[in-house]
Tab-separated table of C-alpha atoms in Angstrom:
chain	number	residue	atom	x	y	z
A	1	UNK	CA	0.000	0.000	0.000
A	2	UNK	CA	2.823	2.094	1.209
A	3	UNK	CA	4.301	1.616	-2.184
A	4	UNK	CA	1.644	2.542	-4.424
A	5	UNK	CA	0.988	5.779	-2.374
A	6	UNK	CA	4.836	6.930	-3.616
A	7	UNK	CA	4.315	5.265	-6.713
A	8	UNK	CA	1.307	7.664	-7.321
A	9	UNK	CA	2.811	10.666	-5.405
A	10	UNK	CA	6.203	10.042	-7.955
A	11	UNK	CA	3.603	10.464	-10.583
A	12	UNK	CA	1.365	13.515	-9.629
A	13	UNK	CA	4.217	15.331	-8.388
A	14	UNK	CA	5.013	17.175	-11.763
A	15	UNK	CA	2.230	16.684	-14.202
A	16	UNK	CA	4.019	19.379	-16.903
A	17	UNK	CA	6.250	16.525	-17.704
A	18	UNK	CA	4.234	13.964	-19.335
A	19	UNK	CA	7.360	11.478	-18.958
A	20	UNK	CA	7.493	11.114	-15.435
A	21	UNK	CA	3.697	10.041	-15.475
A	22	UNK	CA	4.601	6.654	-17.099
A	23	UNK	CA	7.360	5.165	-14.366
A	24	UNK	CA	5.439	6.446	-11.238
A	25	UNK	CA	2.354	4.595	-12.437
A	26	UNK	CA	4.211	1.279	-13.278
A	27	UNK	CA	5.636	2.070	-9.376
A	28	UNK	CA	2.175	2.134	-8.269
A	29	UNK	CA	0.283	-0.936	-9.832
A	30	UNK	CA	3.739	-3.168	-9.232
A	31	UNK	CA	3.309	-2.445	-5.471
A	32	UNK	CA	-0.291	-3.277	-5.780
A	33	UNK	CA	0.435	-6.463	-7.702
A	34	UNK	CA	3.007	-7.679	-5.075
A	35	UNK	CA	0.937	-6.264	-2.361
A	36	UNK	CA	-1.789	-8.596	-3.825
A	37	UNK	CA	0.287	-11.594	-4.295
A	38	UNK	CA	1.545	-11.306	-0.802
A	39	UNK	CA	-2.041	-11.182	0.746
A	40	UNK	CA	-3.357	-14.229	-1.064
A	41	UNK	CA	0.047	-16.070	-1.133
A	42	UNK	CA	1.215	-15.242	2.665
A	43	UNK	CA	-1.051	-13.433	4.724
A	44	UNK	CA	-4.335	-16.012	4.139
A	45	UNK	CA	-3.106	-19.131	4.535
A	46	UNK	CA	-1.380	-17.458	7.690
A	47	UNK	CA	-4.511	-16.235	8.871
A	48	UNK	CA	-6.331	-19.170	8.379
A	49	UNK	CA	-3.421	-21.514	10.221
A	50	UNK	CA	-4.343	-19.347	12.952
A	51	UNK	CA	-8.117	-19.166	13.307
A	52	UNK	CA	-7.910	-22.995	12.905
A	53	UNK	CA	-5.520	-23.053	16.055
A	54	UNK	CA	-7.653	-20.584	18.000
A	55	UNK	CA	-11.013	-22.942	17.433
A	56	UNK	CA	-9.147	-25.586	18.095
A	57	UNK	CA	-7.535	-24.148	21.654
A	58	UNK	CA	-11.081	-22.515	22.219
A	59	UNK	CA	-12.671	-26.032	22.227
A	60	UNK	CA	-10.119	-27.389	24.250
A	61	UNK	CA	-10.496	-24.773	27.096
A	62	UNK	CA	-14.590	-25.321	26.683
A	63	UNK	CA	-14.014	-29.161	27.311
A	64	UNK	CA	-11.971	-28.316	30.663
A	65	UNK	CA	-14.415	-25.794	31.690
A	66	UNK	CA	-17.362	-28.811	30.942
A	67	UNK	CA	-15.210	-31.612	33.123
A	68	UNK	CA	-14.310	-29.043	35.689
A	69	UNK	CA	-18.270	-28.375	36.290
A	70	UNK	CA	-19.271	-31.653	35.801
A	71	UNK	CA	-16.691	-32.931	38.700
A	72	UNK	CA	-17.641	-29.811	40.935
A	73	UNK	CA	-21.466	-31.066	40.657
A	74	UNK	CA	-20.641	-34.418	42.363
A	75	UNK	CA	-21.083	-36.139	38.451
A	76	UNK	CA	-20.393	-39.825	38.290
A	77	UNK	CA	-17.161	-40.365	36.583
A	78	UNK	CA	-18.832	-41.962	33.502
A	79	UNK	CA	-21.019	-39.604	32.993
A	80	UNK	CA	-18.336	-36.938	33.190
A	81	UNK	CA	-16.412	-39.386	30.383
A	82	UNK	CA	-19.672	-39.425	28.460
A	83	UNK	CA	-20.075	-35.941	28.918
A	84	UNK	CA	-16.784	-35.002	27.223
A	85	UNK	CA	-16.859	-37.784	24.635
A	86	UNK	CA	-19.501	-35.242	22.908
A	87	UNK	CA	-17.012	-32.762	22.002
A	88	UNK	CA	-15.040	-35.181	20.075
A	89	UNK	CA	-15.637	-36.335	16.399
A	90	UNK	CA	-17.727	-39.394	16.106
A	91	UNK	CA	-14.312	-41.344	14.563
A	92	UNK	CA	-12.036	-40.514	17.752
A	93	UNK	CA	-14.719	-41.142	20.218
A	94	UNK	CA	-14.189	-45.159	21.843
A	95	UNK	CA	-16.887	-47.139	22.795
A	96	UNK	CA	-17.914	-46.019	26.443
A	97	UNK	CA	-20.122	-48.476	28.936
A	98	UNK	CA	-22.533	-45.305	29.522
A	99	UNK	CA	-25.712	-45.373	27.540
């Protein structure tokens, strides 16, 4: 962004010469190309790393808060198993003796 802002600046800055309008608008839209490529290329699979960590760290700390009430409510230990089994996908949960 920074770089198309003194690409355009470069250009506007002396319009009576019609050759300096040509090199500070390829400035601009080449900083706005790589500023693109960067976003798409870098920034959003970054991002997206890190909201998958974040739901997965959120879920985690729900699941404590869940087995943490359940013990502090005198819940059988099954049930408390049972209880928490919920949160995981059907394919990692193990058979349980509750049901």
């Amino acid at each position: 962004m920074i770089g198309t802002l003194i690409g355009l600046i470069l250009m506007l800055r002396d319009l009576s010469d019609p050759a300096m309008i040509g090199p500070g608008m390829a400035l601009a839209l080449v900083t706005t190309l790589y500023g693109a490529i960067l976003a798409n290329v870098v920034y959003k699979p970054f991002s997206e790393k890190l909201r998958n960590l974040n739901n997965h760290e959120m879920l985690m700390k729900r699941m404590v808060v869940e087995g943490i009430m359940a013990i502090q409510s005198g819940d059988n230990p099954r049930i408390v198993e049972h209880k928490l089994m919920v949160f995981l996908p059907p394919k990692h949960r193990r058979a349980s003796s509750v049901g």
